[in-house]
Tab-separated table of C-alpha atoms in Angstrom:
chain	number	residue	atom	x	y	z
X	17	MET	CA	11.503	12.236	30.574
X	18	SER	CA	8.810	9.631	30.036
X	19	ASP	CA	8.184	10.996	26.527
X	20	ALA	CA	11.808	10.330	25.620
X	21	LEU	CA	11.551	6.823	27.053
X	22	GLU	CA	8.330	6.190	25.126
X	23	LEU	CA	9.938	7.454	21.913
X	24	ASP	CA	12.964	5.216	22.497
X	25	ALA	CA	10.716	2.185	23.046
X	26	LEU	CA	8.618	2.963	19.956
X	27	TRP	CA	11.752	3.496	17.839
X	28	GLU	CA	13.151	0.140	18.970
X	29	ASP	CA	9.833	-1.694	18.495
X	30	PHE	CA	9.362	-0.197	15.025
X	31	HIS	CA	12.850	-1.191	13.902
X	32	ARG	CA	12.370	-4.662	15.399
X	33	VAL	CA	9.184	-5.361	13.410
X	34	VAL	CA	10.283	-3.533	10.250
X	35	ASN	CA	12.991	-5.966	9.207
X	36	MET	CA	13.348	-4.796	5.599
X	37	THR	CA	15.812	-2.085	4.637
X	38	SER	CA	14.560	1.055	2.935
X	39	ALA	CA	16.007	-0.232	-0.372
X	40	GLU	CA	14.222	-3.588	0.029
X	41	LEU	CA	10.928	-1.910	0.920
X	42	ALA	CA	11.172	0.568	-1.974
X	43	ALA	CA	11.844	-2.293	-4.414
X	44	TRP	CA	8.965	-4.332	-2.984
X	45	LEU	CA	6.525	-1.419	-3.237
X	46	ARG	CA	7.488	-0.905	-6.901
X	47	VAL	CA	7.108	-4.613	-7.719
X	48	SER	CA	3.860	-5.071	-5.809
X	49	ASP	CA	2.250	-2.066	-7.486
X	50	ALA	CA	3.294	-2.906	-11.059
X	51	ASP	CA	1.024	-4.767	-13.428
X	52	GLU	CA	1.305	-6.074	-16.968
X	53	ARG	CA	0.740	-2.710	-18.660
X	54	THR	CA	1.763	-0.027	-16.189
X	55	GLU	CA	4.268	0.675	-13.496
X	56	PRO	CA	3.953	3.593	-11.063
X	57	LEU	CA	6.598	6.228	-10.591
X	58	PRO	CA	9.056	5.011	-7.930
X	59	ASP	CA	8.019	7.644	-5.396
X	60	GLN	CA	4.328	6.781	-5.900
X	61	ALA	CA	4.541	2.982	-5.677
X	62	GLY	CA	2.666	1.143	-2.949
X	63	ASP	CA	-0.036	2.290	-0.590
X	64	ALA	CA	0.162	5.366	1.610
X	65	THR	CA	1.208	3.440	4.711
X	66	GLY	CA	4.011	1.637	2.875
X	67	GLN	CA	5.271	4.943	1.512
X	68	HIS	CA	5.116	6.460	4.998
X	69	VAL	CA	7.089	3.529	6.479
X	70	LEU	CA	9.691	4.046	3.760
X	71	ALA	CA	9.924	7.753	4.617
X	72	ILE	CA	10.315	6.943	8.334
X	73	LEU	CA	13.150	4.503	7.580
X	74	GLN	CA	14.996	7.344	5.883
X	75	LYS	CA	14.650	9.721	8.856
X	76	ARG	CA	16.598	10.291	12.016
X	77	ARG	CA	14.751	9.852	15.282
X	78	THR	CA	14.936	13.594	15.978
X	79	ASP	CA	13.140	14.377	12.688
X	80	LEU	CA	9.996	12.335	13.414
X	81	THR	CA	6.628	14.083	13.286
X	82	GLU	CA	3.464	13.248	15.234
X	83	ASP	CA	2.102	11.627	12.060
X	84	ASP	CA	5.253	9.482	11.838
X	85	LEU	CA	4.751	8.357	15.438
X	86	ARG	CA	1.130	7.444	14.704
X	87	VAL	CA	2.140	5.332	11.697
X	88	MET	CA	4.948	3.700	13.686
X	89	ARG	CA	2.469	2.677	16.412
X	90	GLU	CA	0.036	1.328	13.801
X	91	VAL	CA	2.759	-0.702	12.076
X	92	VAL	CA	4.055	-2.145	15.356
X	93	ASP	CA	0.508	-3.069	16.434
X	94	THR	CA	-0.416	-4.572	13.055
X	95	VAL	CA	2.733	-6.617	12.599
X	96	THR	CA	2.733	-7.790	16.209
X	97	ALA	CA	-0.923	-8.840	15.975
X	98	GLN	CA	-0.307	-10.835	12.790
X	99	THR	CA	2.956	-12.512	13.712
X	100	ASP	CA	4.794	-14.257	16.471
X	101	LEU	CA	8.245	-12.748	15.949
X	102	GLU	CA	9.920	-15.334	18.159
X	103	ASN	CA	8.532	-18.430	16.406
X	104	GLU	CA	7.382	-17.096	13.083
X	105	PRO	CA	6.537	-19.957	10.717
X	106	ALA	CA	7.441	-19.949	7.076
X	107	ALA	CA	4.679	-17.915	5.487
X	108	GLU	CA	2.478	-20.386	3.655
X	109	ASP	CA	-0.044	-17.621	3.135
X	110	THR	CA	1.404	-15.543	0.293
X	111	ALA	CA	-1.245	-12.815	0.583
X	112	ARG	CA	-0.487	-12.417	4.312
X	113	ARG	CA	3.235	-12.230	3.594
X	114	HIS	CA	2.702	-9.591	0.906
X	115	ARG	CA	0.515	-7.465	3.208
X	116	LEU	CA	3.202	-7.566	5.895
X	117	MET	CA	5.956	-6.812	3.377
X	118	SER	CA	4.050	-3.674	2.354
X	119	LEU	CA	4.571	-2.545	5.960
X	120	GLY	CA	8.274	-3.404	5.877
X	121	HIS	CA	8.081	-6.816	7.583
X	122	ASP	CA	9.121	-9.921	5.660
X	123	PRO	CA	8.060	-13.018	7.637
X	124	LEU	CA	10.646	-15.135	5.803
X	125	LYS	CA	13.562	-12.864	6.674
X	126	ALA	CA	15.599	-14.071	9.608
């Protein structure tokens, strides 16, 4: 029973910190990975963690793997450590905002 409760809490925490939709994250990963001369294939854009977050957003809770759970914990820990979700300031630090957006969290999104 405690495993189900832990999964529920992780699911809720993950979806609380990941405030971008899968479409928004996919678009961001494509834009952030493009440069003046090349653009990656849509399913290869962004780093491995960003791609994994995108895949998790497209899954049902019952389809999660152990690797998905590991990434979800990492994302929750990373975003929580770098933000104060209750009183998050406007992100003056563009690089910080872009790093968080690659994990599915846009600090400027209400």
